[in-house]
Coordinates of C-alpha atoms in Angstrom, one line a residue:
M67 CA 0.3 0.1 -0.1
K68 CA 2.9 2.5 0.7
T69 CA 3.5 2.0 -3.3
F70 CA 0.0 2.7 -4.1
G71 CA 0.1 5.7 -1.6
R72 CA 2.8 7.5 -3.4
L73 CA 1.0 6.8 -6.8
L74 CA -1.8 8.6 -5.4
S75 CA -0.2 11.6 -4.2
Y76 CA 0.3 12.3 -8.3
S77 CA -3.3 12.8 -8.1
L78 CA -3.6 14.5 -5.0
Q79 CA -1.6 17.3 -6.8
Y80 CA -4.7 18.2 -8.4
R81 CA -6.3 18.8 -5.0
K82 CA -9.1 20.9 -5.9
R83 CA -10.3 18.7 -8.6
F84 CA -9.9 15.6 -6.7
L85 CA -12.1 16.7 -3.6
L86 CA -14.5 18.3 -5.8
G87 CA -14.9 14.7 -7.5
I88 CA -15.5 13.0 -4.0
L89 CA -18.2 15.7 -3.2
F90 CA -20.0 14.8 -6.3
A91 CA -19.4 11.2 -5.7
F92 CA -20.8 11.4 -2.4
T93 CA -23.9 13.6 -3.7
T94 CA -24.5 11.0 -6.2
A95 CA -24.9 8.1 -3.7
V96 CA -27.4 10.5 -1.3
L97 CA -29.4 10.7 -4.4
N98 CA -29.4 7.2 -5.4
G99 CA -30.6 6.2 -1.8
I100 CA -33.3 9.0 -1.8
S101 CA -34.6 7.4 -5.0
L102 CA -34.7 4.0 -3.6
T103 CA -36.4 5.1 -0.2
A104 CA -39.0 7.0 -2.2
L105 CA -40.2 3.8 -3.7
I106 CA -41.6 2.8 -0.2
P107 CA -44.8 4.3 -0.6
L108 CA -45.4 3.3 -4.4
F109 CA -44.9 -0.7 -3.0
D110 CA -47.0 0.3 -0.2
S111 CA -49.9 1.6 -2.1
L112 CA -49.9 -1.5 -4.1
G113 CA -51.0 -3.7 -1.3
N114 CA -54.7 -4.9 -0.7
D115 CA -54.7 -4.0 2.9
P116 CA -55.2 -0.2 3.3
S117 CA -54.3 -0.6 7.0
K118 CA -50.8 -1.9 6.2
R119 CA -50.4 0.7 3.4
F120 CA -50.0 3.5 5.8
H121 CA -48.7 2.8 9.7
L122 CA -50.4 6.6 10.9
E123 CA -52.9 8.1 9.6
L124 CA -52.9 11.1 11.4
T125 CA -54.6 14.7 12.0
L126 CA -52.6 17.7 11.3
P127 CA -51.9 18.5 15.0
E128 CA -51.1 14.8 16.0
K129 CA -48.6 15.0 13.1
T130 CA -47.0 18.3 14.4
I131 CA -46.5 17.0 17.6
I132 CA -45.0 13.6 16.5
Y133 CA -42.7 15.8 14.2
Q134 CA -41.6 18.1 16.8
E135 CA -40.7 14.8 19.3
I136 CA -38.7 13.3 16.1
L137 CA -36.7 16.3 15.5
F138 CA -36.2 18.2 18.7
G139 CA -37.6 15.8 21.5
E140 CA -34.1 14.8 22.3
D141 CA -30.9 16.8 22.4
T142 CA -28.5 13.7 23.2
L143 CA -29.2 11.8 20.2
D144 CA -26.4 10.5 17.9
G145 CA -25.9 11.1 14.5
L146 CA -27.2 8.5 13.1
E147 CA -30.4 8.1 15.3
K148 CA -31.2 12.1 14.4
V149 CA -30.6 10.4 10.4
K150 CA -32.9 7.7 11.2
R151 CA -35.5 10.2 12.6
A152 CA -35.4 12.6 9.8
L153 CA -35.8 10.0 7.4
I154 CA -38.9 8.5 9.4
S155 CA -40.2 12.2 9.3
I156 CA -39.8 12.3 5.6
K157 CA -41.9 9.0 5.4
L158 CA -44.9 10.5 7.7
Q159 CA -44.9 13.6 5.3
I160 CA -45.2 11.2 2.4
N161 CA -48.0 9.0 4.0
F162 CA -50.1 11.9 5.0
F163 CA -49.8 13.2 1.7
T164 CA -50.9 10.1 -0.1
K165 CA -53.2 8.6 2.5
D166 CA -56.5 9.2 0.7
M167 CA -55.2 8.9 -3.1
P168 CA -55.8 5.8 -5.1
P169 CA -52.9 3.6 -5.9
R170 CA -52.6 5.0 -9.8
D171 CA -52.4 8.5 -8.5
V172 CA -49.8 7.8 -5.9
V173 CA -47.6 5.7 -8.7
L174 CA -47.8 9.0 -10.9
Y175 CA -46.8 11.3 -8.4
L176 CA -43.8 9.4 -7.3
C177 CA -42.6 8.8 -11.0
A178 CA -42.8 12.2 -11.3
A179 CA -41.0 13.2 -8.2
I180 CA -38.2 10.5 -8.6
F181 CA -37.4 11.9 -12.0
P182 CA -35.6 14.8 -11.1
L183 CA -33.8 12.9 -8.8
Y184 CA -32.4 10.5 -11.3
L185 CA -31.7 13.6 -13.6
M186 CA -29.8 15.0 -10.8
K187 CA -28.0 12.3 -10.1
L188 CA -26.9 11.7 -13.6
V189 CA -25.4 15.2 -13.3
T190 CA -23.5 14.5 -10.3
Y191 CA -22.2 11.1 -11.3
L192 CA -20.5 12.6 -14.6
S193 CA -19.3 15.6 -12.9
S194 CA -17.8 13.0 -10.4
V195 CA -16.5 11.1 -13.1
Y196 CA -15.1 14.1 -15.2
C197 CA -13.2 15.3 -12.0
L198 CA -11.8 12.1 -10.6
A199 CA -10.9 10.6 -14.0
T200 CA -9.1 13.7 -15.3
A201 CA -7.3 14.1 -12.0
G202 CA -6.1 10.3 -12.4
Y203 CA -5.0 10.8 -15.9
M204 CA -3.2 14.0 -15.2
A205 CA -1.4 12.2 -12.8
I206 CA -0.4 9.4 -14.8
R207 CA 0.6 12.1 -17.7
D208 CA 3.0 13.7 -14.7
I209 CA 4.4 10.1 -13.9
R210 CA 5.2 9.3 -17.7
Q211 CA 6.8 12.7 -17.9
K212 CA 9.1 12.4 -14.9
L213 CA 9.9 8.6 -15.8
F214 CA 11.1 9.8 -19.1
E215 CA 13.3 12.6 -17.9
K216 CA 14.6 10.3 -15.5
V217 CA 15.7 7.9 -18.2
Q218 CA 17.6 10.8 -20.0
R219 CA 19.6 11.5 -16.6
L220 CA 20.4 7.9 -16.0
P221 CA 24.1 6.9 -16.5
L222 CA 25.1 5.3 -19.6
T223 CA 26.1 2.4 -17.9
Y224 CA 22.4 1.5 -17.0
F225 CA 21.5 1.4 -21.0
Y226 CA 24.3 -1.1 -21.5
K227 CA 23.2 -3.4 -19.0
E228 CA 19.3 -3.3 -19.7
K229 CA 17.5 -3.8 -23.0
T230 CA 15.8 -1.2 -24.5
G231 CA 12.4 -3.1 -24.7
L232 CA 12.4 -3.5 -21.1
I233 CA 12.9 0.5 -20.7
M234 CA 10.0 1.1 -23.1
S235 CA 7.7 -1.3 -21.1
R236 CA 8.2 0.6 -18.0
I237 CA 7.2 3.9 -19.5
I238 CA 4.6 2.4 -21.8
N239 CA 3.0 -0.9 -20.4
D240 CA 3.8 -0.3 -16.4
A241 CA 2.4 3.1 -16.6
E242 CA -0.9 2.0 -18.4
I243 CA -1.6 -0.2 -15.7
V244 CA -1.3 2.5 -13.1
A245 CA -3.2 4.8 -15.4
A246 CA -6.4 2.7 -15.5
V247 CA -6.4 2.1 -11.8
I248 CA -5.5 5.8 -10.5
S249 CA -8.4 7.0 -13.0
S250 CA -11.2 5.0 -13.9
N251 CA -11.1 2.2 -11.3
L252 CA -10.3 4.7 -8.3
R253 CA -13.0 6.5 -9.5
D254 CA -15.5 4.1 -9.5
A255 CA -14.0 2.8 -5.9
I256 CA -14.6 6.1 -4.6
I257 CA -18.4 6.5 -5.7
N258 CA -18.9 2.7 -4.5
F259 CA -17.5 3.2 -1.4
F260 CA -20.0 6.3 -0.8
Y261 CA -22.7 3.8 -2.2
V262 CA -21.7 1.5 0.5
I263 CA -22.0 3.9 3.3
T264 CA -25.2 5.9 2.3
H265 CA -27.1 2.5 1.7
L266 CA -25.9 1.2 5.1
V267 CA -27.5 3.9 6.9
I268 CA -30.7 3.2 4.7
L269 CA -30.5 -0.3 5.6
V270 CA -30.1 0.9 9.2
Y271 CA -33.2 3.0 8.8
L272 CA -35.3 0.1 7.4
N273 CA -34.4 -3.0 9.8
S274 CA -31.1 -2.8 12.2
E275 CA -31.9 -6.4 12.9
L276 CA -31.5 -7.4 9.4
L277 CA -28.0 -5.0 9.1
L278 CA -26.7 -6.9 12.0
W279 CA -27.2 -10.3 10.0
A280 CA -25.8 -8.6 6.8
C281 CA -22.7 -7.3 9.1
A282 CA -22.1 -11.1 10.1
A283 CA -22.0 -12.2 6.7
I284 CA -19.4 -9.5 5.5
P285 CA -16.4 -11.9 6.3
I286 CA -18.2 -14.7 4.1
V287 CA -18.5 -12.0 1.1
I288 CA -14.9 -10.7 1.3
L289 CA -13.1 -14.1 2.0
P290 CA -12.4 -15.0 -1.8
V291 CA -10.7 -11.6 -2.1
T292 CA -8.3 -12.1 1.0
L293 CA -7.5 -15.7 -0.7
F294 CA -6.7 -14.5 -3.9
T295 CA -5.1 -11.0 -3.4
R296 CA -1.4 -12.7 -3.0
K297 CA -1.8 -14.6 -6.0
I298 CA -2.8 -11.9 -8.2
S299 CA 0.3 -9.6 -6.8
N300 CA 2.7 -12.4 -7.7
S301 CA 0.8 -13.3 -11.2
T302 CA 1.0 -9.7 -12.2
A303 CA 4.6 -9.5 -11.3
K304 CA 5.8 -12.2 -13.4
F305 CA 3.2 -11.0 -16.1
Q306 CA 4.8 -7.9 -16.7
E307 CA 8.5 -9.5 -16.4
K308 CA 7.3 -11.5 -19.7
L309 CA 5.8 -8.5 -21.2
A310 CA 9.0 -6.5 -20.7
D311 CA 10.8 -9.7 -22.1
L312 CA 8.6 -9.6 -25.1
N313 CA 8.9 -6.0 -26.1
G314 CA 12.5 -6.5 -25.4
H315 CA 12.7 -9.3 -28.2
I316 CA 10.5 -7.3 -30.6
Q317 CA 12.7 -4.3 -30.1
E318 CA 15.8 -6.6 -30.8
F319 CA 14.4 -8.5 -33.7
I320 CA 13.3 -5.1 -35.7
S321 CA 17.0 -3.7 -35.2
G322 CA 19.0 -6.6 -36.4
I323 CA 16.2 -7.4 -39.0
K324 CA 19.0 -7.2 -41.9
L325 CA 21.1 -9.5 -39.9
I326 CA 18.4 -11.9 -39.5
R327 CA 17.9 -12.1 -43.0
S328 CA 21.4 -12.4 -43.8
F329 CA 22.2 -15.6 -42.0
R330 CA 18.7 -17.0 -42.7
R331 CA 17.8 -17.3 -39.3
E332 CA 13.8 -16.4 -39.5
D333 CA 12.8 -20.1 -38.5
W334 CA 14.9 -19.8 -35.5
E335 CA 14.0 -16.0 -34.4
T336 CA 10.0 -17.4 -35.3
L337 CA 10.8 -20.4 -32.5
R338 CA 12.1 -17.8 -29.9
F339 CA 9.5 -15.7 -30.3
Q340 CA 6.7 -18.4 -30.2
E341 CA 8.2 -19.4 -26.8
I342 CA 8.4 -16.0 -25.3
N343 CA 4.7 -15.1 -26.8
H344 CA 3.3 -18.5 -25.4
K345 CA 4.8 -17.3 -21.7
V346 CA 3.0 -14.3 -22.0
F347 CA 0.0 -15.8 -23.1
R348 CA 0.3 -18.4 -20.0
R349 CA 0.9 -15.1 -17.5
T350 CA -2.0 -13.1 -19.1
F351 CA -4.4 -16.0 -18.5
K352 CA -3.4 -16.5 -15.0
G353 CA -3.7 -13.0 -14.2
Q354 CA -7.1 -12.5 -15.6
F355 CA -8.0 -15.6 -14.0
Y356 CA -7.0 -14.8 -10.6
L357 CA -9.0 -11.2 -11.3
Q358 CA -12.2 -12.6 -12.5
M359 CA -12.4 -15.4 -9.8
A360 CA -12.2 -13.5 -6.7
P361 CA -15.4 -11.3 -7.8
S362 CA -17.3 -14.2 -9.3
L363 CA -16.8 -15.8 -5.9
V364 CA -18.0 -12.8 -4.1
E365 CA -20.9 -12.3 -6.4
L366 CA -21.7 -16.2 -5.4
T367 CA -21.5 -15.6 -1.6
S368 CA -23.3 -12.3 -2.0
S369 CA -26.4 -14.1 -3.7
L370 CA -26.6 -16.6 -0.9
V371 CA -26.7 -13.8 1.7
V372 CA -29.5 -11.9 -0.1
L373 CA -31.5 -15.6 -0.5
G374 CA -31.0 -15.6 3.5
F375 CA -32.2 -12.1 3.8
F376 CA -35.3 -12.8 1.5
A377 CA -36.6 -15.5 3.7
L378 CA -35.9 -13.4 6.9
G379 CA -37.8 -10.3 5.4
A380 CA -40.9 -12.9 4.6
K381 CA -40.8 -13.5 8.1
F382 CA -40.7 -10.0 9.3
I383 CA -43.5 -9.1 7.0
Y384 CA -46.1 -11.8 8.1
S385 CA -45.3 -11.0 11.7
G386 CA -46.0 -7.3 11.2
R387 CA -42.6 -5.7 11.5
F388 CA -41.9 -4.9 7.6
T389 CA -44.6 -3.3 5.3
Q390 CA -44.1 -4.9 1.7
G391 CA -43.0 -1.6 1.0
E392 CA -40.1 -1.3 3.5
F393 CA -39.2 -5.0 2.5
M394 CA -39.0 -4.1 -0.9
A395 CA -36.8 -1.2 -0.6
F396 CA -34.6 -3.0 2.1
L397 CA -34.1 -5.8 -0.9
L398 CA -33.6 -3.3 -3.7
T399 CA -30.8 -1.6 -1.6
L400 CA -29.2 -4.9 -0.9
L401 CA -29.2 -5.9 -4.1
F402 CA -27.8 -2.7 -5.4
L403 CA -25.3 -2.8 -3.0
L404 CA -24.0 -6.3 -4.6
R405 CA -22.5 -4.5 -7.5
P406 CA -20.5 -2.1 -5.8
L407 CA -19.2 -4.6 -3.2
T408 CA -18.0 -6.7 -6.0
Q409 CA -16.3 -3.9 -7.9
L410 CA -14.7 -3.1 -4.4
S411 CA -13.4 -6.7 -4.3
Q412 CA -12.1 -6.1 -7.6
M413 CA -10.4 -2.7 -6.5
V414 CA -8.2 -4.9 -4.0
G415 CA -6.5 -7.0 -7.3
K416 CA -6.2 -3.8 -9.2
V417 CA -4.3 -1.7 -6.8
T418 CA -2.1 -5.0 -6.1
Q419 CA -1.6 -4.8 -9.9
A420 CA -0.9 -1.1 -9.9
S421 CA 1.5 -1.5 -7.0
A422 CA 3.4 -4.0 -8.6
A423 CA 3.7 -2.0 -11.8
G424 CA 4.3 1.1 -9.5
K425 CA 7.2 -0.6 -7.9
R426 CA 8.9 -1.2 -11.1
I427 CA 8.1 2.5 -12.4
F428 CA 9.8 4.0 -8.8
E429 CA 12.7 1.8 -9.2
I430 CA 13.9 3.8 -12.4
I431 CA 12.4 7.1 -10.8
D432 CA 14.5 6.4 -7.6
K433 CA 17.8 5.3 -9.8
E434 CA 20.6 8.0 -9.0
S435 CA 20.9 10.5 -11.8
E436 CA 23.7 10.9 -13.9
N437 CA 26.8 12.7 -11.9
Q438 CA 24.3 13.7 -9.2
A439 CA 26.5 13.9 -6.5
N440 CA 29.6 15.7 -8.2
T441 CA 28.1 18.4 -10.5
G442 CA 29.3 21.8 -10.3
D443 CA 27.7 25.3 -11.3
L444 CA 30.6 27.0 -12.8
P445 CA 29.9 28.7 -16.0
F446 CA 32.2 26.8 -18.7
T447 CA 32.3 29.6 -21.4
G448 CA 35.2 27.7 -23.8
L449 CA 38.6 26.2 -23.6
K450 CA 41.2 28.9 -23.1
E451 CA 44.3 27.0 -22.2
S452 CA 44.7 23.4 -22.1
I453 CA 43.2 20.0 -21.1
V454 CA 44.9 17.9 -18.8
F455 CA 44.6 14.0 -17.9
D456 CA 46.0 13.7 -14.4
N457 CA 46.8 10.2 -13.6
I458 CA 43.5 8.8 -14.9
G459 CA 42.3 5.4 -14.1
F460 CA 38.9 4.0 -14.4
T461 CA 37.0 0.7 -13.9
Y462 CA 33.4 0.1 -15.0
P463 CA 30.9 0.1 -12.1
G464 CA 30.4 -3.7 -10.9
T465 CA 33.5 -5.1 -12.4
N466 CA 37.3 -5.2 -11.2
L467 CA 38.8 -4.8 -14.5
D468 CA 41.0 -1.7 -15.0
V469 CA 40.0 -0.2 -18.4
L470 CA 42.4 2.8 -17.9
R471 CA 45.5 3.5 -15.9
N472 CA 47.9 6.2 -14.8
I473 CA 47.0 8.3 -18.2
Q474 CA 48.8 11.4 -17.9
L475 CA 48.4 14.0 -20.9
T476 CA 48.1 17.5 -21.5
V477 CA 46.4 18.8 -24.7
N478 CA 46.7 22.6 -25.5
K479 CA 43.9 24.4 -27.1
G480 CA 43.9 24.3 -30.9
E481 CA 46.0 20.9 -31.0
T482 CA 44.8 17.6 -32.4
F483 CA 45.4 14.4 -30.9
A484 CA 45.1 10.9 -32.4
F485 CA 44.4 7.7 -30.4
V486 CA 45.2 4.2 -31.8
G487 CA 45.3 1.1 -30.4
S488 CA 43.9 -2.4 -30.4
S489 CA 40.3 -2.9 -29.8
G490 CA 39.2 -2.8 -26.2
S491 CA 42.6 -0.8 -25.2
G492 CA 40.6 2.0 -23.5
K493 CA 40.2 4.9 -26.5
S494 CA 36.9 5.4 -26.3
T495 CA 36.5 5.2 -22.5
L496 CA 39.2 7.7 -22.4
M497 CA 37.4 10.1 -24.6
D498 CA 33.8 9.3 -22.7
L499 CA 35.3 10.9 -19.9
I500 CA 35.7 14.4 -21.3
P501 CA 31.8 15.0 -21.9
R502 CA 31.4 13.1 -18.7
F503 CA 29.6 10.0 -19.7
F504 CA 31.2 8.3 -17.0
E505 CA 33.4 9.6 -13.6
P506 CA 37.2 8.6 -13.3
S507 CA 37.8 5.9 -11.0
Q508 CA 40.9 8.0 -10.2
G509 CA 42.5 11.0 -11.2
N510 CA 41.3 14.2 -12.6
I511 CA 40.4 16.0 -15.7
L512 CA 41.3 19.8 -15.8
L513 CA 40.2 22.4 -18.1
D514 CA 42.2 25.3 -17.7
G515 CA 43.2 24.4 -14.5
V516 CA 40.1 23.5 -13.3
D517 CA 38.4 19.9 -11.9
I518 CA 35.8 19.2 -15.1
R519 CA 33.5 18.5 -12.4
E520 CA 33.1 21.9 -11.1
F521 CA 31.8 23.1 -14.4
S522 CA 27.9 23.1 -15.0
L523 CA 27.5 19.4 -17.0
S524 CA 24.8 21.4 -19.4
D525 CA 27.8 24.2 -20.2
L526 CA 30.1 21.6 -20.7
R527 CA 28.4 19.4 -23.1
K528 CA 27.5 22.7 -25.1
R529 CA 31.0 23.2 -26.0
I530 CA 31.8 19.4 -27.1
G531 CA 31.1 18.0 -30.5
I532 CA 31.2 14.4 -31.2
V533 CA 31.2 12.3 -34.5
T534 CA 31.1 8.8 -34.1
Q535 CA 31.2 5.4 -36.4
D536 CA 27.5 4.6 -35.1
I537 CA 25.5 7.4 -36.6
F538 CA 22.2 8.2 -35.1
L539 CA 19.8 10.4 -37.3
F540 CA 16.3 11.1 -36.3
H541 CA 13.1 10.9 -38.4
G542 CA 12.4 14.1 -39.6
T543 CA 13.7 16.5 -42.4
I544 CA 17.2 16.8 -43.6
A545 CA 17.2 20.4 -42.0
D546 CA 15.7 19.3 -38.6
N547 CA 18.7 16.7 -38.2
I548 CA 21.5 19.2 -39.0
E549 CA 19.4 21.9 -36.7
Y550 CA 19.5 19.1 -33.8
G551 CA 21.3 20.7 -30.9
T552 CA 21.4 24.1 -32.2
V553 CA 18.1 25.8 -31.7
G554 CA 16.9 28.4 -33.6
A555 CA 19.3 28.3 -36.5
K556 CA 18.5 29.9 -39.5
R557 CA 18.2 28.4 -43.0
K558 CA 21.2 30.0 -44.4
D559 CA 23.6 28.5 -41.4
I560 CA 22.4 25.1 -41.8
I561 CA 23.2 25.3 -45.7
R562 CA 26.5 26.9 -44.8
A563 CA 27.4 24.0 -42.1
A564 CA 25.8 21.4 -45.2
R565 CA 28.3 23.0 -47.6
L566 CA 31.2 22.7 -45.2
A567 CA 30.6 18.8 -44.8
N568 CA 30.4 18.4 -48.4
A569 CA 26.6 17.4 -48.1
H570 CA 24.9 20.4 -49.8
D571 CA 25.5 18.7 -53.7
F572 CA 23.4 15.1 -52.6
I573 CA 21.2 17.4 -50.5
S574 CA 20.2 19.4 -53.4
K575 CA 19.3 16.5 -55.6
M576 CA 16.8 15.0 -53.0
E577 CA 13.3 15.7 -54.1
N578 CA 12.1 18.1 -51.4
G579 CA 16.0 19.3 -50.7
Y580 CA 16.4 20.2 -47.1
D581 CA 12.9 19.4 -46.4
S582 CA 13.2 15.7 -47.2
I583 CA 12.0 13.4 -45.2
L584 CA 14.8 11.2 -43.4
G585 CA 13.5 7.3 -42.9
V586 CA 14.2 5.8 -39.4
R587 CA 18.0 6.2 -38.7
G588 CA 18.4 7.7 -41.9
L589 CA 19.0 4.4 -43.7
N590 CA 17.5 5.5 -47.0
L591 CA 21.1 7.1 -47.4
S592 CA 24.3 5.8 -47.9
G593 CA 27.1 5.4 -45.0
G594 CA 29.0 8.4 -46.6
Q595 CA 25.8 10.8 -46.9
R596 CA 24.8 10.0 -43.3
Q597 CA 28.3 10.7 -41.9
R598 CA 28.6 14.1 -43.7
L599 CA 24.9 15.2 -42.0
V600 CA 26.6 14.5 -38.7
I601 CA 29.5 16.4 -39.5
A602 CA 27.1 19.1 -40.6
R603 CA 25.3 19.1 -37.5
A604 CA 28.8 19.2 -35.5
L605 CA 29.9 22.3 -37.8
L606 CA 26.8 24.0 -37.1
R607 CA 27.1 23.9 -33.3
N608 CA 30.5 25.3 -33.8
P609 CA 32.1 23.3 -30.5
D610 CA 35.2 24.1 -28.5
I611 CA 36.4 20.6 -28.3
M612 CA 35.6 18.0 -31.3
I613 CA 35.7 14.4 -30.7
L614 CA 35.6 12.2 -33.5
D615 CA 35.2 8.3 -32.7
E616 CA 36.4 6.2 -35.7
A617 CA 34.3 8.6 -37.9
T618 CA 35.6 7.3 -41.3
S619 CA 36.5 3.5 -40.5
A620 CA 33.2 2.3 -42.0
L621 CA 33.3 4.3 -45.4
D622 CA 34.4 3.1 -49.0
A623 CA 37.4 5.2 -50.6
E624 CA 35.4 7.8 -52.1
S625 CA 33.4 8.6 -49.1
E626 CA 36.2 8.5 -46.9
R627 CA 37.9 11.3 -49.2
M628 CA 34.9 13.4 -48.9
V629 CA 34.5 12.9 -45.3
S630 CA 38.1 13.7 -44.8
R631 CA 38.0 16.9 -46.5
A632 CA 34.7 17.6 -44.3
L633 CA 36.7 16.8 -41.0
E634 CA 39.5 19.0 -42.0
R635 CA 37.5 22.0 -41.9
L636 CA 36.4 20.8 -38.6
F637 CA 39.5 20.6 -37.1
K638 CA 40.2 24.3 -37.7
N639 CA 40.5 26.4 -34.4
R640 CA 39.4 23.6 -32.5
T641 CA 41.0 21.2 -29.8
T642 CA 40.5 18.1 -31.3
F643 CA 40.6 13.9 -30.2
I644 CA 40.6 11.3 -33.1
I645 CA 40.3 7.9 -32.2
A646 CA 41.2 6.2 -35.2
H647 CA 41.2 2.7 -37.1
R648 CA 42.9 3.3 -40.2
L649 CA 46.2 5.0 -39.7
S650 CA 46.1 6.3 -43.2
T651 CA 43.7 9.0 -42.0
I652 CA 45.9 10.3 -39.5
R653 CA 49.5 10.4 -41.0
R654 CA 49.3 14.1 -40.8
V655 CA 48.7 14.4 -37.3
K656 CA 51.6 15.6 -35.1
N657 CA 50.2 14.1 -32.1
I658 CA 49.7 10.5 -31.8
V659 CA 49.1 8.3 -28.7
V660 CA 49.2 4.4 -28.6
I661 CA 47.0 3.2 -26.0
D662 CA 47.7 -0.3 -25.1
N663 CA 46.1 -2.4 -22.2
G664 CA 44.4 0.7 -20.5
Q665 CA 47.9 2.4 -20.6
I666 CA 49.7 5.2 -22.9
K667 CA 52.8 3.4 -24.5
E668 CA 54.1 5.6 -27.2
M669 CA 53.5 9.0 -28.5
G670 CA 54.7 11.3 -31.3
D671 CA 54.0 11.9 -34.8
H672 CA 53.8 9.1 -37.8
E673 CA 57.3 8.9 -38.7
Q674 CA 58.4 8.9 -35.0
L675 CA 56.6 6.1 -34.0
L676 CA 57.9 3.9 -36.9
A677 CA 61.1 4.6 -36.0
Q678 CA 60.5 3.3 -32.4
E679 CA 59.4 -0.1 -34.4
G680 CA 57.1 -0.7 -31.5
I681 CA 53.2 -1.4 -31.3
Y682 CA 52.5 1.4 -33.7
K683 CA 54.6 0.4 -36.4
K684 CA 53.0 -3.4 -35.7
L685 CA 49.8 -2.0 -36.3
N686 CA 50.8 -0.2 -39.5
D687 CA 52.5 -3.2 -40.8
S688 CA 49.5 -5.2 -40.3
Q689 CA 47.3 -2.9 -42.0
F690 CA 49.2 -2.3 -45.0
A691 CA 49.7 -6.3 -45.2
E692 CA 45.8 -6.4 -45.3
S693 CA 45.7 -3.8 -48.1
D694 CA 48.5 -5.8 -50.0
E695 CA 46.3 -9.0 -49.6
D696 CA 43.2 -7.0 -50.5
S697 CA 44.9 -5.6 -53.7
E698 CA 45.8 -9.0 -54.5

C-alpha cells in the first residue's frame, strides 16, 4: 500500500479537482439512496390492505406533535439516530400526503417526483467522473513525464546493462496499468464506497436487525478477496516481466532484421518469439483468471446472503414488523449494494496490480541520476588554455577490470591528438570521460586548471561536439537533423554547415532538398551521406572541443575522401581528439598516442612512431599487409 499511496499522491497534486470529484460522488450516492427509499409508498400503495399501506393516519395537530418529538425531542441523540428520525419524518410526510389517494395517483406522483432525482444523479455522477478521471489521467501524464526525464538522466552504464524494450515497457505498459487504476478504477471505487456507506444508513433505518445479520455475513463475502490477493500480486509481477521480455525481443528483432535475413535465421527467431509469446499468454491467462475468480466468488457468496435475507424479510412481513414497501426497499438496496461490493473486491486486485507496476516504475525514478553527486555550477564558456588528464584511472561499475591506468597527458588549445590501439585498449572510454559520460575512478581531468566536475554539465556538453562511426539520425527532415542541438538556427547557417561538410550537393538533388524526410536512422541514405550530415550538425554547433570516434572506418574510399575533407574543416581552430582505426587517416596528425591495455605506451608523429618499431609500427605493418592482400 505504500507504493500505491505514492502513486495516489500524484493525483492529489490536483487537490481541488480531486476533492470536488469526491463531493460529487457523495452527492450521487445520497441521491441514489433517496430515490430507493422514495419507492416505499409506491409498493405500499400496491398492497391489498389499506391499514398496512399507511402505518399512521394522523390529524395535522397529531402529526405536528410527532414531528416535534422526532426532530427536537432529545438533544442527546447521536448523529445516526437523528438521520434515522429525519428519514421517518420524511416518510410520515409522504404517508400523510398520499393517504387518501388511489394507488394509480400515488404511482404517478412518485414517478414524477423520482425523475428529477435521477436527472440530478446523472449530472452529479458525470461531474464526479470528469473530476476524478481527469485528475487520475493528469497524474499518469506526470508520472510518464517524470519517468521519461529520469531515463534521460540515468548513467550510460544503465543502458549498457538493460534492454531497450525493458525500459520501454516501464514507460508504456507499467504506466498504462497504473493509469487504469488511479483514474477510472479509483473513480469507481470512490463512488462505490459512498454507495456502501449511504445505503448502509438506509438499511439501518429500514431494519437494524437485518443489518446486523448483513454485517455478520460480510466476512463470508470478502473471504475470496483475501484468498486471491497474493496470487494476483505474484501473477501481475511475473506477467509484466514476461511482457517486458516480449517488448525487448521485438525491439531487438526489428533492429537486427537485416542480420537475421543475412544468416537465414527467420525460423529460429520465430521459435524464440513463439516461446516468449506463449509465456506471456500463460501469465496473461493466470492473471485475468485470478482477477475474475475473486469477484465471481464474491457474487456467489453475496447471492447466497441475499437469499437468506429474502427468507428473513418474509418472516418479518408476516409478523407485522415490515410493510411490503419497506421490505422491497430493503431488498432493492441490498441487491444494489452487490455491484459496489463486487467492484470494491475487484479493486483490491487492481490496487495490487498497480502497486507491482508502480514498484517497477519507482525503481527507475529512484535511481541516482548521472553525475548527481559531483556536478558543479561554474559556467564553462570555452577552452582557453589546455586539457590535462592527471593520472586518470577507470574501472566500469560492478567490475574489477581496470580499463584505464595512470593516464597522464596535456593537450593545449587548438591541438589535434589521435589515439590508436587494438580493440578494447581503452581509447573510446578515455574520450567518454571528457563529456562526463563516465567519471574517472581515480585522478582528475582539468580544463584550464579547473576540475571538470566543477563546471556545469550542461555548459560543458554544449562546448563539445562528437562524431562517431555509429551514426544516429532522427525521423524528420534533413534540416531538422542538421539543426538538432542548435536551437533556432537559420536556414542559411544550415546550408553553410552542409556545404562545409560536402553534403549540400547530394541534399540539393533530393526531391524536397533540405525538407526531405529521412527514414528511421536515415537508412535511405548511404553511409558516407549519413556521416556528412552528422559532420554538418557538428559544424553548425561550432564546438570548442571535437571528438571523432572512428568516424571514417566504415566508409568506402570515395566517401572517406569526401568525409576527410569535411573533417579537415572541422579541425580548424578547435581542440580535436581522433580515435582512429585506419592509420592512413591520421598520418598528418602531429600528436599520435598509442594506448595498449589501458596505458599510454607510445606518443609522437607518424614518422617518429614508425622509427620506434613498437606497437604503432606493428599496427601499421598489419594494416598495409591487409591492404596488399586485398589488392591481390
